[in-house]
Short mmCIF file of C-alpha atoms in Angstrom, two decimals:
data_model
loop_
_atom_site.label_atom_id
_atom_site.label_comp_id
_atom_site.label_asym_id
_atom_site.label_seq_id
_atom_site.Cartn_x
_atom_site.Cartn_y
_atom_site.Cartn_z
CA UNK A 94 0.13 -0.05 0.07
CA UNK A 95 1.45 3.27 -0.99
CA UNK A 96 0.47 5.41 1.79
CA UNK A 97 3.05 8.27 0.87
CA UNK A 98 0.75 9.70 -1.65
CA UNK A 99 -1.36 11.60 0.71
CA UNK A 100 -0.15 14.60 2.49
CA UNK A 101 -0.06 13.94 6.32
CA UNK A 102 -2.91 16.82 6.71
CA UNK A 103 -4.97 14.84 4.19
CA UNK A 104 -4.35 11.84 5.74
CA UNK A 105 -5.54 13.54 9.12
CA UNK A 106 -8.49 15.18 7.45
CA UNK A 107 -9.51 11.60 6.39
CA UNK A 108 -9.07 10.10 9.62
CA UNK A 109 -11.14 12.74 11.15
CA UNK A 110 -13.93 12.22 8.97
CA UNK A 111 -13.72 8.29 9.70
CA UNK A 112 -14.18 8.92 13.21
CA UNK A 113 -16.93 11.24 12.81
CA UNK A 114 -18.98 8.91 10.56
CA UNK A 115 -18.27 6.33 13.32
CA UNK A 116 -19.89 8.40 16.00
CA UNK A 117 -22.62 9.42 13.95
CA UNK A 118 -23.71 6.11 12.39
CA UNK A 119 -21.53 3.19 14.28
CA UNK A 120 -19.11 0.35 12.60
CA UNK A 121 -21.65 -1.54 10.93
CA UNK A 122 -23.71 1.41 9.14
CA UNK A 123 -20.27 2.72 8.03
CA UNK A 124 -19.37 2.38 4.51
CA UNK A 125 -16.47 3.40 2.20
CA UNK A 126 -19.11 5.21 -0.02
CA UNK A 127 -19.73 7.45 2.96
CA UNK A 128 -16.09 8.13 3.67
CA UNK A 129 -15.50 8.71 0.00
CA UNK A 130 -18.46 11.14 -0.04
CA UNK A 131 -17.72 12.88 3.28
CA UNK A 132 -13.91 13.37 2.15
CA UNK A 133 -14.34 14.28 -1.62
CA UNK A 134 -12.15 11.29 -2.63
CA UNK A 135 -12.47 8.01 -4.52
CA UNK A 136 -13.41 4.77 -3.16
CA UNK A 137 -10.45 3.47 -5.31
CA UNK A 138 -8.12 5.72 -3.35
CA UNK A 139 -9.40 4.66 -0.18
CA UNK A 140 -9.00 0.81 -1.10
CA UNK A 141 -5.62 1.51 -2.21
CA UNK A 142 -4.47 3.35 0.64
CA UNK A 143 -6.05 1.33 3.30
CA UNK A 144 -7.20 -2.02 1.75
CA UNK A 145 -10.31 -2.30 3.86
CA UNK A 146 -12.75 -0.88 6.19
CA UNK A 147 -11.56 -2.51 9.56
CA UNK A 148 -8.01 -1.34 8.53
CA UNK A 149 -9.13 2.38 7.79
CA UNK A 150 -10.87 2.44 11.06
CA UNK A 151 -8.31 0.81 13.16
CA UNK A 152 -5.53 3.26 11.64
CA UNK A 153 -8.29 6.16 12.21
CA UNK A 154 -8.63 5.13 15.90
CA UNK A 155 -4.86 4.77 16.13
CA UNK A 156 -4.12 8.30 14.38
CA UNK A 157 -6.57 9.72 17.18
CA UNK A 158 -4.27 8.63 20.16
CA UNK A 159 -2.84 12.00 21.33
CA UNK A 160 0.26 10.36 22.42
CA UNK A 161 2.22 7.36 22.61
CA UNK A 162 2.40 5.50 26.05
CA UNK A 163 5.86 4.15 25.35
CA UNK A 164 7.15 7.46 25.34
CA UNK A 165 6.38 8.57 28.94
CA UNK A 166 9.51 7.91 31.36
CA UNK A 167 9.03 10.26 34.45
CA UNK A 168 11.44 8.04 36.56
CA UNK A 169 8.93 6.45 38.90
CA UNK A 170 5.74 3.91 38.54
CA UNK A 171 3.14 6.39 40.11
CA UNK A 172 4.65 9.23 37.90
CA UNK A 173 4.42 7.07 34.56
CA UNK A 174 0.92 5.91 35.18
CA UNK A 175 -0.50 9.76 35.96
CA UNK A 176 1.65 10.90 33.07
CA UNK A 177 -0.42 8.58 31.21
CA UNK A 178 -3.85 9.81 32.63
CA UNK A 179 -2.88 13.11 31.43
CA UNK A 180 -2.40 12.57 27.98
CA UNK A 181 -5.86 12.76 27.07
CA UNK A 182 -8.09 15.62 28.61
CA UNK A 183 -11.28 14.56 30.18
CA UNK A 184 -13.21 15.94 27.06
CA UNK A 185 -11.17 13.52 24.80
CA UNK A 186 -11.83 10.46 27.02
CA UNK A 187 -15.53 11.15 26.94
CA UNK A 188 -15.66 11.25 23.23
CA UNK A 189 -13.43 8.29 23.12
CA UNK A 190 -15.79 6.43 25.62
CA UNK A 191 -18.42 6.89 23.12
CA UNK A 192 -16.64 5.62 20.18
CA UNK A 193 -15.24 2.55 22.00
CA UNK A 194 -18.64 1.66 23.34
CA UNK A 195 -19.76 1.58 19.78
CA UNK A 196 -16.56 -0.61 18.92
CA UNK A 197 -17.41 -3.25 21.68
CA UNK A 198 -20.26 -4.90 19.97
CA UNK A 199 -18.65 -4.34 16.31
CA UNK A 200 -15.71 -6.01 17.72
CA UNK A 201 -17.60 -9.31 18.49
CA UNK A 202 -19.48 -9.33 15.12
CA UNK A 203 -16.42 -8.39 12.83
CA UNK A 204 -13.36 -10.57 13.63
CA UNK A 205 -11.32 -8.64 11.01
CA UNK A 206 -11.80 -5.55 12.76
CA UNK A 207 -11.11 -7.09 16.11
CA UNK A 208 -7.99 -8.53 14.33
CA UNK A 209 -7.17 -4.74 13.20
CA UNK A 210 -7.67 -3.31 16.40
CA UNK A 211 -5.49 -5.83 18.14
CA UNK A 212 -2.78 -5.34 15.84
CA UNK A 213 -2.72 -1.29 15.63
CA UNK A 214 -4.26 -0.17 19.07
CA UNK A 215 -4.43 -2.85 21.46
CA UNK A 216 -0.78 -4.21 21.46
CA UNK A 217 0.88 -1.23 20.86
CA UNK A 218 -0.95 0.12 24.05
CA UNK A 219 -0.25 -3.02 26.04
CA UNK A 220 3.60 -2.81 24.82
CA UNK A 221 3.82 0.90 25.83
CA UNK A 222 2.31 -0.19 29.26
CA UNK A 223 4.65 -3.34 29.60
CA UNK A 224 7.81 -1.14 28.68
CA UNK A 225 6.99 1.00 32.17
CA UNK A 226 5.97 -1.93 34.04
CA UNK A 227 9.40 -3.35 33.07
CA UNK A 228 11.43 -0.26 34.20
CA UNK A 229 9.68 -0.35 37.37
CA UNK A 230 11.03 -3.94 38.02
CA UNK A 231 14.38 -3.06 36.87
CA UNK A 232 14.41 -0.03 39.36
CA UNK A 233 13.40 -2.38 42.07
CA UNK A 234 9.74 -0.79 42.62
CA UNK A 235 8.07 -4.02 41.87
CA UNK A 236 9.38 -7.58 42.51
CA UNK A 237 9.74 -9.30 39.14
CA UNK A 238 7.50 -12.25 40.45
CA UNK A 239 4.67 -9.76 41.71
CA UNK A 240 1.43 -11.94 40.62
CA UNK A 241 -0.62 -8.60 39.77
CA UNK A 242 1.73 -7.38 37.16
CA UNK A 243 -0.07 -9.62 34.31
CA UNK A 244 -3.50 -8.29 35.59
CA UNK A 245 -2.50 -4.19 35.04
CA UNK A 246 -4.63 -4.33 32.05
CA UNK A 247 -7.47 -6.19 33.47
CA UNK A 248 -7.62 -3.31 36.24
CA UNK A 249 -7.50 -0.61 33.96
CA UNK A 250 -10.24 -2.13 31.79
CA UNK A 251 -12.64 -2.57 34.82
CA UNK A 252 -11.97 1.42 35.51
CA UNK A 253 -13.22 2.39 32.21
CA UNK A 254 -15.93 -0.27 31.92
CA UNK A 255 -17.37 -0.46 35.33
CA UNK A 256 -17.45 3.32 35.79
CA UNK A 257 -19.65 3.49 32.80
CA UNK A 258 -21.99 0.32 33.56
CA UNK A 259 -22.39 0.46 37.04
CA UNK A 260 -22.08 4.46 37.86
CA UNK A 261 -23.37 5.54 34.42
CA UNK A 262 -20.63 8.19 33.63
CA UNK A 263 -17.51 8.58 31.62
CA UNK A 264 -13.92 8.11 33.19
CA UNK A 265 -12.05 11.63 33.65
CA UNK A 266 -8.63 12.50 35.04
CA UNK A 267 -9.30 12.62 38.80
CA UNK A 268 -11.33 9.67 38.83
CA UNK A 269 -8.51 7.45 36.87
CA UNK A 270 -5.91 9.11 39.40
CA UNK A 271 -7.61 8.09 42.20
CA UNK A 272 -8.22 4.32 40.79
CA UNK A 273 -4.43 4.14 40.45
CA UNK A 274 -3.33 5.19 44.02
CA UNK A 275 -6.31 3.36 45.54
CA UNK A 276 -6.20 0.09 43.37
CA UNK A 277 -3.44 -0.55 40.66
CA UNK A 278 -0.36 0.91 42.94
CA UNK A 279 -1.50 -0.94 46.10
CA UNK A 280 -2.22 -4.25 44.29
CA UNK A 281 1.24 -3.78 42.55
CA UNK A 282 2.61 -3.52 45.99
CA UNK A 283 3.90 0.01 45.44
CA UNK B 966 -48.88 -8.17 37.89
CA UNK B 967 -50.43 -11.59 38.81
CA UNK B 968 -47.24 -13.64 38.58
CA UNK B 969 -48.69 -16.22 41.15
CA UNK B 970 -50.83 -17.59 37.95
CA UNK B 971 -47.94 -19.82 36.62
CA UNK B 972 -46.49 -22.69 38.70
CA UNK B 973 -42.76 -22.32 39.35
CA UNK B 974 -42.06 -24.97 36.94
CA UNK B 975 -43.92 -23.38 34.07
CA UNK B 976 -41.98 -19.91 34.93
CA UNK B 977 -38.56 -21.64 34.85
CA UNK B 978 -39.41 -22.81 31.69
CA UNK B 979 -40.45 -19.68 30.10
CA UNK B 980 -37.32 -17.91 31.50
CA UNK B 981 -35.19 -20.71 29.85
CA UNK B 982 -36.68 -20.10 26.34
CA UNK B 983 -36.13 -16.60 26.73
CA UNK B 984 -32.41 -16.87 27.66
CA UNK B 985 -32.19 -19.30 24.78
CA UNK B 986 -33.49 -17.12 22.28
CA UNK B 987 -31.19 -14.18 23.70
CA UNK B 988 -28.27 -16.43 22.97
CA UNK B 989 -29.94 -17.34 19.40
CA UNK B 990 -30.77 -13.67 18.24
CA UNK B 991 -29.76 -11.32 20.62
CA UNK B 992 -31.88 -8.63 22.41
CA UNK B 993 -33.14 -6.22 19.69
CA UNK B 994 -34.50 -9.35 17.47
CA UNK B 995 -36.01 -11.07 20.43
CA UNK B 996 -39.88 -10.66 19.96
CA UNK B 997 -42.73 -11.32 22.48
CA UNK B 998 -43.79 -13.06 19.65
CA UNK B 999 -41.28 -15.59 19.23
CA UNK B 1000 -40.97 -16.34 23.29
CA UNK B 1001 -44.97 -16.82 22.85
CA UNK B 1002 -44.38 -19.15 20.10
CA UNK B 1003 -41.61 -21.13 21.57
CA UNK B 1004 -43.42 -21.44 24.92
CA UNK B 1005 -46.50 -22.36 23.40
CA UNK B 1006 -48.42 -19.06 25.46
CA UNK B 1007 -49.92 -16.14 24.47
CA UNK B 1008 -48.52 -12.64 24.09
CA UNK B 1009 -51.40 -11.19 26.38
CA UNK B 1010 -50.31 -13.83 28.84
CA UNK B 1011 -46.40 -12.57 28.56
CA UNK B 1012 -47.69 -8.78 28.70
CA UNK B 1013 -50.03 -9.57 31.80
CA UNK B 1014 -47.14 -11.42 33.77
CA UNK B 1015 -44.16 -9.01 32.99
CA UNK B 1016 -45.50 -6.05 31.39
CA UNK B 1017 -42.51 -5.51 29.21
CA UNK B 1018 -39.86 -7.20 27.01
CA UNK B 1019 -36.94 -5.36 29.12
CA UNK B 1020 -38.82 -6.63 32.36
CA UNK B 1021 -39.27 -9.98 31.20
CA UNK B 1022 -35.53 -10.38 30.10
CA UNK B 1023 -34.09 -8.86 33.20
CA UNK B 1024 -36.35 -11.34 35.41
CA UNK B 1025 -35.19 -14.35 32.95
CA UNK B 1026 -31.46 -13.36 33.60
CA UNK B 1027 -32.24 -12.73 37.43
CA UNK B 1028 -33.73 -16.35 37.53
CA UNK B 1029 -30.65 -17.91 35.85
CA UNK B 1030 -28.48 -16.73 38.67
CA UNK B 1031 -27.56 -19.80 40.22
CA UNK B 1032 -27.39 -18.72 43.94
CA UNK B 1033 -27.58 -15.50 45.97
CA UNK B 1034 -24.32 -13.73 46.71
CA UNK B 1035 -25.95 -12.18 49.79
CA UNK B 1036 -26.43 -15.98 51.42
CA UNK B 1037 -22.48 -16.57 51.65
CA UNK B 1038 -21.00 -16.20 54.62
CA UNK B 1039 -17.52 -18.48 55.38
CA UNK B 1040 -16.09 -16.03 58.24
CA UNK B 1041 -13.33 -14.57 56.34
CA UNK B 1042 -13.18 -12.04 53.10
CA UNK B 1043 -10.86 -14.52 51.19
CA UNK B 1044 -13.71 -17.41 52.03
CA UNK B 1045 -16.52 -15.23 50.62
CA UNK B 1046 -14.78 -14.10 47.52
CA UNK B 1047 -13.77 -17.74 46.57
CA UNK B 1048 -17.26 -18.90 47.64
CA UNK B 1049 -18.71 -16.29 45.28
CA UNK B 1050 -16.40 -17.60 42.53
CA UNK B 1051 -17.70 -21.34 43.25
CA UNK B 1052 -21.14 -20.32 42.70
CA UNK B 1053 -20.99 -21.01 38.81
CA UNK B 1054 -19.18 -23.64 37.09
CA UNK B 1055 -17.09 -22.90 34.07
CA UNK B 1056 -19.61 -24.40 31.63
CA UNK B 1057 -22.11 -21.69 33.16
CA UNK B 1058 -19.64 -18.83 33.19
CA UNK B 1059 -19.01 -19.12 29.50
CA UNK B 1060 -22.58 -19.24 28.52
CA UNK B 1061 -23.08 -16.28 30.84
CA UNK B 1062 -20.31 -14.55 29.10
CA UNK B 1063 -21.91 -14.76 25.83
CA UNK B 1064 -25.27 -13.61 27.07
CA UNK B 1065 -23.77 -10.72 28.83
CA UNK B 1066 -21.36 -9.79 25.56
CA UNK B 1067 -24.94 -9.60 23.48
CA UNK B 1068 -26.33 -7.30 26.05
CA UNK B 1069 -23.81 -4.73 26.60
CA UNK B 1070 -24.90 -3.20 22.97
CA UNK B 1071 -28.48 -3.53 23.88
CA UNK B 1072 -28.13 -1.76 27.39
CA UNK B 1073 -26.65 1.14 25.40
CA UNK B 1074 -29.49 1.47 22.81
CA UNK B 1075 -32.46 0.57 25.27
CA UNK B 1076 -32.40 2.41 28.30
CA UNK B 1077 -35.36 0.47 29.73
CA UNK B 1078 -33.65 -2.75 29.35
CA UNK B 1079 -30.62 -0.68 31.30
CA UNK B 1080 -33.08 0.37 34.00
CA UNK B 1081 -34.44 -2.97 34.46
CA UNK B 1082 -31.13 -4.55 34.48
CA UNK B 1083 -29.91 -2.39 37.08
CA UNK B 1084 -33.06 -2.86 39.49
CA UNK B 1085 -33.39 -6.61 38.97
CA UNK B 1086 -29.76 -8.00 38.62
CA UNK B 1087 -26.83 -5.16 39.32
CA UNK B 1088 -28.40 -3.71 42.18
CA UNK B 1089 -28.98 -6.92 44.01
CA UNK B 1090 -25.43 -8.31 43.18
CA UNK B 1091 -23.90 -5.20 44.54
CA UNK B 1092 -25.90 -4.98 47.63
CA UNK B 1093 -24.93 -8.68 48.13
CA UNK B 1094 -20.80 -7.89 47.49
CA UNK B 1095 -21.33 -4.92 49.79
CA UNK B 1096 -23.04 -7.25 52.68
CA UNK B 1097 -19.90 -9.39 52.81
CA UNK B 1098 -17.23 -6.21 52.40
CA UNK B 1099 -19.46 -4.60 55.37
CA UNK B 1100 -18.72 -7.91 57.48
CA UNK B 1101 -15.08 -7.51 56.51
CA UNK B 1102 -14.72 -4.30 57.85
CA UNK B 1103 -16.67 -5.23 61.13
CA UNK B 1104 -14.72 -8.11 61.76
CA UNK B 1105 -11.30 -5.87 61.28
CA UNK B 1106 -9.96 -7.59 58.30
CA UNK B 1107 -10.35 -3.97 56.05
CA UNK B 1108 -10.15 -0.64 57.33
CA UNK B 1109 -13.49 1.09 57.08
CA UNK B 1110 -11.65 3.95 55.19
CA UNK B 1111 -9.81 1.79 52.91
CA UNK B 1112 -9.83 3.60 49.58
CA UNK B 1113 -10.22 0.67 47.46
CA UNK B 1114 -13.45 -0.47 48.85
CA UNK B 1115 -15.50 1.47 46.64
CA UNK B 1116 -13.41 0.23 43.69
CA UNK B 1117 -14.41 -3.71 44.14
CA UNK B 1118 -16.81 -3.82 41.29
CA UNK B 1119 -14.50 -2.02 38.91
CA UNK B 1120 -12.00 -4.71 39.60
CA UNK B 1121 -14.20 -7.54 39.20
CA UNK B 1122 -15.82 -6.14 36.11
CA UNK B 1123 -12.32 -5.89 34.83
CA UNK B 1124 -11.49 -9.30 35.11
CA UNK B 1125 -14.52 -10.34 32.98
CA UNK B 1126 -14.12 -7.77 30.31
CA UNK B 1127 -10.28 -7.90 29.99
CA UNK B 1128 -9.92 -11.49 29.85
CA UNK B 1129 -12.35 -11.24 26.48
CA UNK B 1130 -10.85 -8.33 25.21
CA UNK B 1131 -7.69 -8.83 25.29
CA UNK B 1132 -6.92 -12.50 26.24
CA UNK B 1133 -10.14 -13.37 23.79
CA UNK B 1134 -10.92 -16.25 26.33
CA UNK B 1135 -13.96 -16.39 28.91
CA UNK B 1136 -13.51 -16.07 32.72
CA UNK B 1137 -13.20 -19.39 34.56
CA UNK B 1138 -12.74 -20.37 38.07
CA UNK B 1139 -9.04 -21.15 38.27
CA UNK B 1140 -8.56 -17.46 36.65
CA UNK B 1141 -11.01 -15.52 39.15
CA UNK B 1142 -9.55 -17.21 41.93
CA UNK B 1143 -6.04 -16.07 40.94
CA UNK B 1144 -7.15 -12.81 40.05
CA UNK B 1145 -8.89 -12.38 43.46
CA UNK B 1146 -5.70 -13.17 45.36
CA UNK B 1147 -3.24 -11.47 43.12
CA UNK B 1148 -5.74 -8.09 42.88
CA UNK B 1149 -8.63 -7.77 44.77
CA UNK B 1150 -7.64 -8.86 48.24
CA UNK B 1151 -4.20 -6.99 47.94
CA UNK B 1152 -5.64 -4.02 46.97
CA UNK B 1153 -7.75 -4.07 49.74
CA UNK B 1154 -5.05 -4.45 52.12
CA UNK B 1155 -5.76 -8.47 53.18
#
């Protein structure tokens, strides 16, 4: 795929349109025709650049991530976690929550989308997280055989999903900071 | 509503048919006509007994719960948590996971269903949990101002959802026991 043919500005514009459509109509009703129409591009261009709808959607979501978790390095695990929370502001988190909610269902009925999200979004995020957990182990903040280490993702996912499901609210920075200090760091023995 | 007109066996049979249909076609495509057809009853009976589809589905799900969390009282928090995990066997958990996955989406698009599930399923479950957390506080196992106390649900929801989303597997008893011992109890300082 010759992704180089589009300028970064044009690519960014296309990804923005995909996310807007995703919020408006959901994944199943989002068509390449609609993306082409909204962005004044041809379907041929879209397919040449991205190959398929799942790949286009996954890349749009990845492009939307404000910064790379793997870049964070504050010198302490608590500092790294809190920096991670500060990447997105409350408004972005609310928008992202709405997006993700729509995708949870689509993921279960579209294995190709699940696969694309796994490769382009979930795994890079998990790798970023494991980089700063490994640094905490190297610094001696966490013991290498700490049993909660393999469950950090589970704790974090719980914060997002339960906040919505049980409390009927989106997460925000204050909530996530309190959860990190009350749950994640104590479970890790920090 | 005169729920007394049906025998417990007949009621149980009806709830079973509702859950089967829910697994087969999902909440949105489940109709009172289909329930009536499957159970050889009239739609009038269904509406007289349950009032509405969200109420019928929520009651069927509650009926499906193998036992009441609030009945558990082993004398220690760890014992209570592990007893909670033993209520449903691995096979039931896998079936329940499939059911719940289908409902996550329906809940967001059907506020009446969300309300019925909240009243009939989520709140009784949370109350049961809070009963045995309060006993642990009374016994002195957990300090009353333990900041992780308000996040026990979030930790548990995370175990279920992330297992599916990240690991692509259903939860089972061994996983839940390990998660309780590695995450939930240490976060609570037990």
